[in-house]
CSV table of C-alpha atoms in Angstrom, one decimal:
chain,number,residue,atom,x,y,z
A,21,UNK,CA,-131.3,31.0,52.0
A,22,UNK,CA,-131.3,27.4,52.8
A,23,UNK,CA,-129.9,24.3,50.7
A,24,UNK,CA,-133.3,23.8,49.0
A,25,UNK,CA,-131.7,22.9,45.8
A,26,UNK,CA,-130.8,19.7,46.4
A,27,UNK,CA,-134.6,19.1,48.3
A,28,UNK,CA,-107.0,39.5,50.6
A,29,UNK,CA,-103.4,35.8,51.7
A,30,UNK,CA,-103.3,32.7,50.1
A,31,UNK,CA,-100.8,30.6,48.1
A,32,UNK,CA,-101.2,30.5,44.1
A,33,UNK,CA,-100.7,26.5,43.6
A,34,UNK,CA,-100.9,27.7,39.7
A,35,UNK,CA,-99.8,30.9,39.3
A,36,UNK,CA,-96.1,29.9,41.4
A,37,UNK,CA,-97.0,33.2,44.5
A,38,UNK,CA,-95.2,33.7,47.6
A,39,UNK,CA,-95.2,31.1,50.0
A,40,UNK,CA,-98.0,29.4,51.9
A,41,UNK,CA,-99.3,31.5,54.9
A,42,UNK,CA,-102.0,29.0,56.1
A,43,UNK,CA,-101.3,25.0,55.7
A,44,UNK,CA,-104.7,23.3,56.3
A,45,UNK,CA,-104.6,20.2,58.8
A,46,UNK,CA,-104.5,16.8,58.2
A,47,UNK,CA,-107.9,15.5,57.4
A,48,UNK,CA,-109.6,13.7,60.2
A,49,UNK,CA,-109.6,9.8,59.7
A,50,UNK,CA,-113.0,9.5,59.7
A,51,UNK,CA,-113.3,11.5,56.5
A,52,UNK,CA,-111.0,9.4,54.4
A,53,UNK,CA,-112.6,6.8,51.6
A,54,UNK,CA,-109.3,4.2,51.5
A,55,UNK,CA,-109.3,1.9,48.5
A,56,UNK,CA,-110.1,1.6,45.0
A,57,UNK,CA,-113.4,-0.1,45.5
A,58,UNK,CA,-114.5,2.0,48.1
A,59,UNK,CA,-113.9,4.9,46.5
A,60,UNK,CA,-115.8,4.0,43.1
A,61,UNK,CA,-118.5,3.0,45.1
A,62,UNK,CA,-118.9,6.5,47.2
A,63,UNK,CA,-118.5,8.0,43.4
A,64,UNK,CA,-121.3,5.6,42.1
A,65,UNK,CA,-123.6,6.4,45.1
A,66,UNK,CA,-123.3,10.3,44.9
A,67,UNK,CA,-121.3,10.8,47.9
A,68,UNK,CA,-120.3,14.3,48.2
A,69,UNK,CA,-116.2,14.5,47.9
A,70,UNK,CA,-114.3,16.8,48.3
A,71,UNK,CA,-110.6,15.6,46.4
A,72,UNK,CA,-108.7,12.5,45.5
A,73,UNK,CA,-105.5,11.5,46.3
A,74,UNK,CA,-104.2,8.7,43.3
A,75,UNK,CA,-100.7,7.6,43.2
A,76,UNK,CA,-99.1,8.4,40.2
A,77,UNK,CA,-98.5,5.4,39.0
A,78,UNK,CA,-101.4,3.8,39.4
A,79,UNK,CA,-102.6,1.6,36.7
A,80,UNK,CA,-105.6,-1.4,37.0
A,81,UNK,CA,-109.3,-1.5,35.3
A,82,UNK,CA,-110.8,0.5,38.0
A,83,UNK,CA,-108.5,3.3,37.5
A,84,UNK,CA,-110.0,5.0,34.5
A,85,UNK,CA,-113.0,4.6,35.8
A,86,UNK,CA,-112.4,6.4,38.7
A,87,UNK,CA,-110.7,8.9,36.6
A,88,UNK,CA,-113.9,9.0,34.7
A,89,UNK,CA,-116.3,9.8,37.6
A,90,UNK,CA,-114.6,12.3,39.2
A,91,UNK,CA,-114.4,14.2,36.1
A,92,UNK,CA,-117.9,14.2,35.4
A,93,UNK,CA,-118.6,15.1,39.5
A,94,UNK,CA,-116.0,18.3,39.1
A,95,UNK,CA,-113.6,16.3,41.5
A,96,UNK,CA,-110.5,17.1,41.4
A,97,UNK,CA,-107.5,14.2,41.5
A,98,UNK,CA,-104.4,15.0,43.0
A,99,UNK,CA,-101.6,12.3,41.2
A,100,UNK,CA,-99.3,11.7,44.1
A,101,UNK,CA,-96.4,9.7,45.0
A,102,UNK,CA,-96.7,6.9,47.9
A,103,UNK,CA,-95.5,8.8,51.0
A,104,UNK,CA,-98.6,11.3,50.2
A,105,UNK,CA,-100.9,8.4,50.5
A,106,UNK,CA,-99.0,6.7,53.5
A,107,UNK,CA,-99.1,10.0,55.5
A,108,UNK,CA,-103.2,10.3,55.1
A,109,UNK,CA,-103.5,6.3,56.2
A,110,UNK,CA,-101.3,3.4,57.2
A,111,UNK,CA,-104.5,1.2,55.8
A,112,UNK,CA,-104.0,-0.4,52.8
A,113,UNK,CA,-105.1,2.5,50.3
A,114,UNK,CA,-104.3,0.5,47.0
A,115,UNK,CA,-103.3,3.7,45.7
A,116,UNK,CA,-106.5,5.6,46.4
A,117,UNK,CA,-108.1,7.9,48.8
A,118,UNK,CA,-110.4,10.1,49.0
A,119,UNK,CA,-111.6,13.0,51.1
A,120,UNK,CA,-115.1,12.8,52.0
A,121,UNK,CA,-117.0,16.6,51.4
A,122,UNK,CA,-118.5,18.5,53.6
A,123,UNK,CA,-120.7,20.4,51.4
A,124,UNK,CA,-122.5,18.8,48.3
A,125,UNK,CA,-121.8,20.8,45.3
A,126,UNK,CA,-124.4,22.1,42.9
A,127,UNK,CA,-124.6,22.7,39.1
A,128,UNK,CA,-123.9,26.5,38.3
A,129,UNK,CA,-126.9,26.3,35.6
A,130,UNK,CA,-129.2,24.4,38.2
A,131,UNK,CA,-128.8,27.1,41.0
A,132,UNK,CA,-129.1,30.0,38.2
A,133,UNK,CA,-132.1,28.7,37.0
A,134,UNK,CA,-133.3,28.6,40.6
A,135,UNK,CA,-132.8,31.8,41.7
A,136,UNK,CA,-134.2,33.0,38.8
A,137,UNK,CA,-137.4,31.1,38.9
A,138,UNK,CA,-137.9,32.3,42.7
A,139,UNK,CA,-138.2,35.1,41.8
A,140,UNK,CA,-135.0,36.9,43.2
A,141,UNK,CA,-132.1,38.6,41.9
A,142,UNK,CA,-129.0,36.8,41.3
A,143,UNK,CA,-126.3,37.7,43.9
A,144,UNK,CA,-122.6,35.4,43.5
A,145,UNK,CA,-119.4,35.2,44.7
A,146,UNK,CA,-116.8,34.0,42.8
A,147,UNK,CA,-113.6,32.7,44.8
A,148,UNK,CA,-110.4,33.0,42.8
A,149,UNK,CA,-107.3,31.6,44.6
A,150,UNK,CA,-108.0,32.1,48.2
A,151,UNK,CA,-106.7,29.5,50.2
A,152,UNK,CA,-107.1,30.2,53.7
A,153,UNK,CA,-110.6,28.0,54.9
A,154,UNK,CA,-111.3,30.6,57.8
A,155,UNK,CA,-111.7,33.6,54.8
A,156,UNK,CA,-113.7,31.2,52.9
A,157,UNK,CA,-116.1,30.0,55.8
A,158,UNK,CA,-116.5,34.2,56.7
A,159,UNK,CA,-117.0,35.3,53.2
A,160,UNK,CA,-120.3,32.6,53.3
A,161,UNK,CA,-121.4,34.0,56.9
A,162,UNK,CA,-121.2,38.0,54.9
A,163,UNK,CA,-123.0,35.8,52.0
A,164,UNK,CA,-125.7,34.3,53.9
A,165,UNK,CA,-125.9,37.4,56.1
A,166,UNK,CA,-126.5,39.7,53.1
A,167,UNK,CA,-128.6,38.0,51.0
A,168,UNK,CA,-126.2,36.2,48.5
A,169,UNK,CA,-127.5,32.7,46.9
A,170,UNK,CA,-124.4,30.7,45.6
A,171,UNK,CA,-120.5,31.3,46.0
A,172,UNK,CA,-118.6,29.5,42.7
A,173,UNK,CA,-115.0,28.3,43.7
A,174,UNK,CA,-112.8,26.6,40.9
A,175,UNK,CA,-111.9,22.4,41.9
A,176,UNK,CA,-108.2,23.5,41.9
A,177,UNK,CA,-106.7,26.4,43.5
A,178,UNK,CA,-108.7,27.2,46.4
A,179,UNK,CA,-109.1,25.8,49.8
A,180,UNK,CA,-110.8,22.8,50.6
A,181,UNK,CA,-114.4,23.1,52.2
A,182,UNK,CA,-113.1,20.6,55.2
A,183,UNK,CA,-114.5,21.4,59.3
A,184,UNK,CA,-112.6,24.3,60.1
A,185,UNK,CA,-114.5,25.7,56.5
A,186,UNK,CA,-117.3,25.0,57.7
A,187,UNK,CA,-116.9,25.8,61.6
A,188,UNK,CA,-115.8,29.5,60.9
A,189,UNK,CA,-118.8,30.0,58.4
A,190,UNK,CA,-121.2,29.6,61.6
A,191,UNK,CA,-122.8,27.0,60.0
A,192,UNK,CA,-123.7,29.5,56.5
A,193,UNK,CA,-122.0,27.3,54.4
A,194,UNK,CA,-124.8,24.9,54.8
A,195,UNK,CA,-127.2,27.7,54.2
A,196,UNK,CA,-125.7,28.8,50.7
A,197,UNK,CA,-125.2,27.0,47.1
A,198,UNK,CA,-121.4,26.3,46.5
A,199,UNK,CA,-120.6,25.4,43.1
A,200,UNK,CA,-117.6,23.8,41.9
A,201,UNK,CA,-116.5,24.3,38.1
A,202,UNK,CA,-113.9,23.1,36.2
A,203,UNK,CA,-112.7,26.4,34.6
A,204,UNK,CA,-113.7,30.0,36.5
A,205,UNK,CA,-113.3,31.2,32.7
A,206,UNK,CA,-116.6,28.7,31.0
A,207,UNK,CA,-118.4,29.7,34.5
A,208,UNK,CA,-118.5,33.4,33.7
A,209,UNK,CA,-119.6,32.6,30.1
A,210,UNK,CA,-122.4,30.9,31.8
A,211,UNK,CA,-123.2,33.5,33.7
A,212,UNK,CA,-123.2,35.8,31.1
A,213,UNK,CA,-125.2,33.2,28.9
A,214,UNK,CA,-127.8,33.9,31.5
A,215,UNK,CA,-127.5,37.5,32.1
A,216,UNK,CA,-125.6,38.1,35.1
A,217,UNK,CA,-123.0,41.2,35.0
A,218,UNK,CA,-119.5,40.3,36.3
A,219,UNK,CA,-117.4,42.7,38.2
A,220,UNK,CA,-114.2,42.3,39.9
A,221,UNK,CA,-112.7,43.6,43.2
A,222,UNK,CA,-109.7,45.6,42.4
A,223,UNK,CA,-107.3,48.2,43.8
A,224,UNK,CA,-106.0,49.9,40.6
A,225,UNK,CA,-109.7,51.3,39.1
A,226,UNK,CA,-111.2,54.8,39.4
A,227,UNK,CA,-114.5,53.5,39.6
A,228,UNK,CA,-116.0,53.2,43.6
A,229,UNK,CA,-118.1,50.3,44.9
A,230,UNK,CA,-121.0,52.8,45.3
A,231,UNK,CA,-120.8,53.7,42.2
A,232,UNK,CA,-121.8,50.3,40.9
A,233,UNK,CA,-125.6,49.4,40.3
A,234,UNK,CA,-125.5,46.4,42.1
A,235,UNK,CA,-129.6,45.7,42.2
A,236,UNK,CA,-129.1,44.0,39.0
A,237,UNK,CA,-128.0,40.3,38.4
A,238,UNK,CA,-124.3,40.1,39.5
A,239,UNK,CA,-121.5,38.0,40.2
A,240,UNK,CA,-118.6,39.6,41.7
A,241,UNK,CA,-115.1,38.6,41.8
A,242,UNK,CA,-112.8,38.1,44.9
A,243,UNK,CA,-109.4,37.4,44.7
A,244,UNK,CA,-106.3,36.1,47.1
A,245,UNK,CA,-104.4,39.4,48.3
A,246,UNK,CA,-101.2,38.4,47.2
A,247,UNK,CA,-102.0,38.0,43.9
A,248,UNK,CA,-105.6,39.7,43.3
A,249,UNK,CA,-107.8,38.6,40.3
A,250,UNK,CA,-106.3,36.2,37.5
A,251,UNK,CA,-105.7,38.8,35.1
A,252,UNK,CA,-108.2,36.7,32.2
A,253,UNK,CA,-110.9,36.9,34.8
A,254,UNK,CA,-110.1,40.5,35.1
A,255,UNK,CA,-110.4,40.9,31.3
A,256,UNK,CA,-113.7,38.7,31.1
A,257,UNK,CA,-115.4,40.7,33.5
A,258,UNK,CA,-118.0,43.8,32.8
A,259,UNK,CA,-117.0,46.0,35.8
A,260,UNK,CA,-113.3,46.6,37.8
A,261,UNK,CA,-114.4,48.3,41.1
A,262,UNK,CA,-112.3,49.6,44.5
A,263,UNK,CA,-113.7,49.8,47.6
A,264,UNK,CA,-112.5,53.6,48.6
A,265,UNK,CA,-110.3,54.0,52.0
A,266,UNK,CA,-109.4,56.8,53.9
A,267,UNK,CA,-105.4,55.9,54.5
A,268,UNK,CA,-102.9,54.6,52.2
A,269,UNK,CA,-102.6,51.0,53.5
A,270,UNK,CA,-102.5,47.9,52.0
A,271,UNK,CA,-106.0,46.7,51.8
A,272,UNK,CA,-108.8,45.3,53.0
A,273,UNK,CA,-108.6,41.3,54.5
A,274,UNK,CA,-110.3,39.8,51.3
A,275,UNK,CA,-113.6,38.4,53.5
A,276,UNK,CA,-113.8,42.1,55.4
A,277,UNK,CA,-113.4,43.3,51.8
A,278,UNK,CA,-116.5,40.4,50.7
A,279,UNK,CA,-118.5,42.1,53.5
A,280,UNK,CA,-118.1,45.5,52.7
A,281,UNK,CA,-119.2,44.4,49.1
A,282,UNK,CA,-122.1,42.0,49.9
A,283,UNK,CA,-123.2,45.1,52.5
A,284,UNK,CA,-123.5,47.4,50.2
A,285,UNK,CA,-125.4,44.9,47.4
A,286,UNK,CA,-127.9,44.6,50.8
A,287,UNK,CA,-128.5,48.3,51.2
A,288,UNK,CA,-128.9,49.0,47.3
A,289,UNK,CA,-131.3,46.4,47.2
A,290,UNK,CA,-133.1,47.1,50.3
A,291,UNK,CA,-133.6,51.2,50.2
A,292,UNK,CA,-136.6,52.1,48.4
């Protein structure tokens, strides 16, 4: 579906897992915003952005207004000391830069009621803690691929949508609503407001993907394999599924395992 909208390891930053196994690159000089001034403009205009860097001990007028915007756009601040800032740029950052976005984020409600209104059977992804951009960018190829129409990721704790995102999602992130929130928790209330059943991926559960009914309104639940679901998302959720395997292994790579899922949502949907 296009953007017609708006026209299983990765690190736990807050959970304190094992350490990093993918360190994203720097971003590309092109995409920085350097400057206070700059920035609040590209926040006034509607710029899409992806994160701000702030020194810590920034202080100034235009501060908590910056502060402001970016809380009321979903985008997260990262309060940082000097040689953070100095390492992005040697311009003269005034304490501020940001990181243009690659993909403009849309309102959970606005893309609900959307789906909705076309007619079609809500489909999500929810992306808890995975921090590796290349399982990111191929869960939204599987998404596009088998019918999905929005992956939700939370504005901390999961890896940035930068080039390499968007270069191993074959373009699909482009093709699919990405919603930011501010708390995974108030999304699935939404969702529930709304009438979409929330399950969640999960090793330890006696119940089998097949045995799901996924033909009705769903969101499902994907986690970072180190850690797996957030256990209050676990709790919030209507369904705990496994996808069955024939060894005793570990598991599935979390976007194989997003595949598998999203397949199998396709086929249920599909057979008559």
């Amino acid at each position: 579906m296009d953007r017609k909208f708006n026209s299983f390891k990765g690190d736990r930053d807050k959970r304190g897992g094992g350490p990093k196994r993918y360190a994203a690159p720097r971003p590309k000089q092109s995409s920085l915003i350097i400057g206070r001034q700059p920035v609040m403009e590209a926040l006034n205009s509607g710029k899409s952005i992806e994160r701000i860097y702030m020194l810590r001990t920034a202080t100034g007028d235009i501060i908590p207004q910056i502060r402001e915007l970016a809380a009321a756009g979903n985008i997260p601040i990262n309060t940082v000391p000097v040689e953070k800032l100095n390492g992005l740029t040697q311009a003269n950052h005034q304490g501020v830069v940001a990181i243009a976005g690659n993909v403009t984020y849309l309102d959970l409600q606005d893309v609900i009621s959307h789906v909705t209104e076309q007619g079609e059977t809500p489909l999500f992804l929810i992306l808890d803690g995975i921090t590796d951009v290349r399982n990111i960018g191929a869960i939204a190829r599987s998404a596009v691929c088998c019918g999905a129409q929005a992956i939700i990721i939370p504005d901390k704790g999961v890896a940035a949508l930068n080039e390499e995102a968007m270069k191993s999602s074959a373009g699909a992130l482009e093709k699919i609503a990405v919603c930011r929130v501010n708390s995974l928790l108030k999304a699935i209330d939404t969702l529930h407001l709304n009438g979409i059943k929330v399950m969640t991926s999960e090793m330890e559960t006696d119940v089998k993907l097949y045995e799901c009914d996924l033909k009705e309104p769903v969101a499902v639940i994907m986690g970072a394999e180190d850690n797996g679901v957030y256990p209050a998302l676990r709790k919030a959720s209507d369904t705990l599924f496994r996808i069955p395997m024939a060894g005793n292994f570990e598991s599935f790579n979390v976007s194989v395992a997003a595949g598998i899922i999203l397949y199998e949502a396709l086929k249920q949907r599909t057979i008559v």
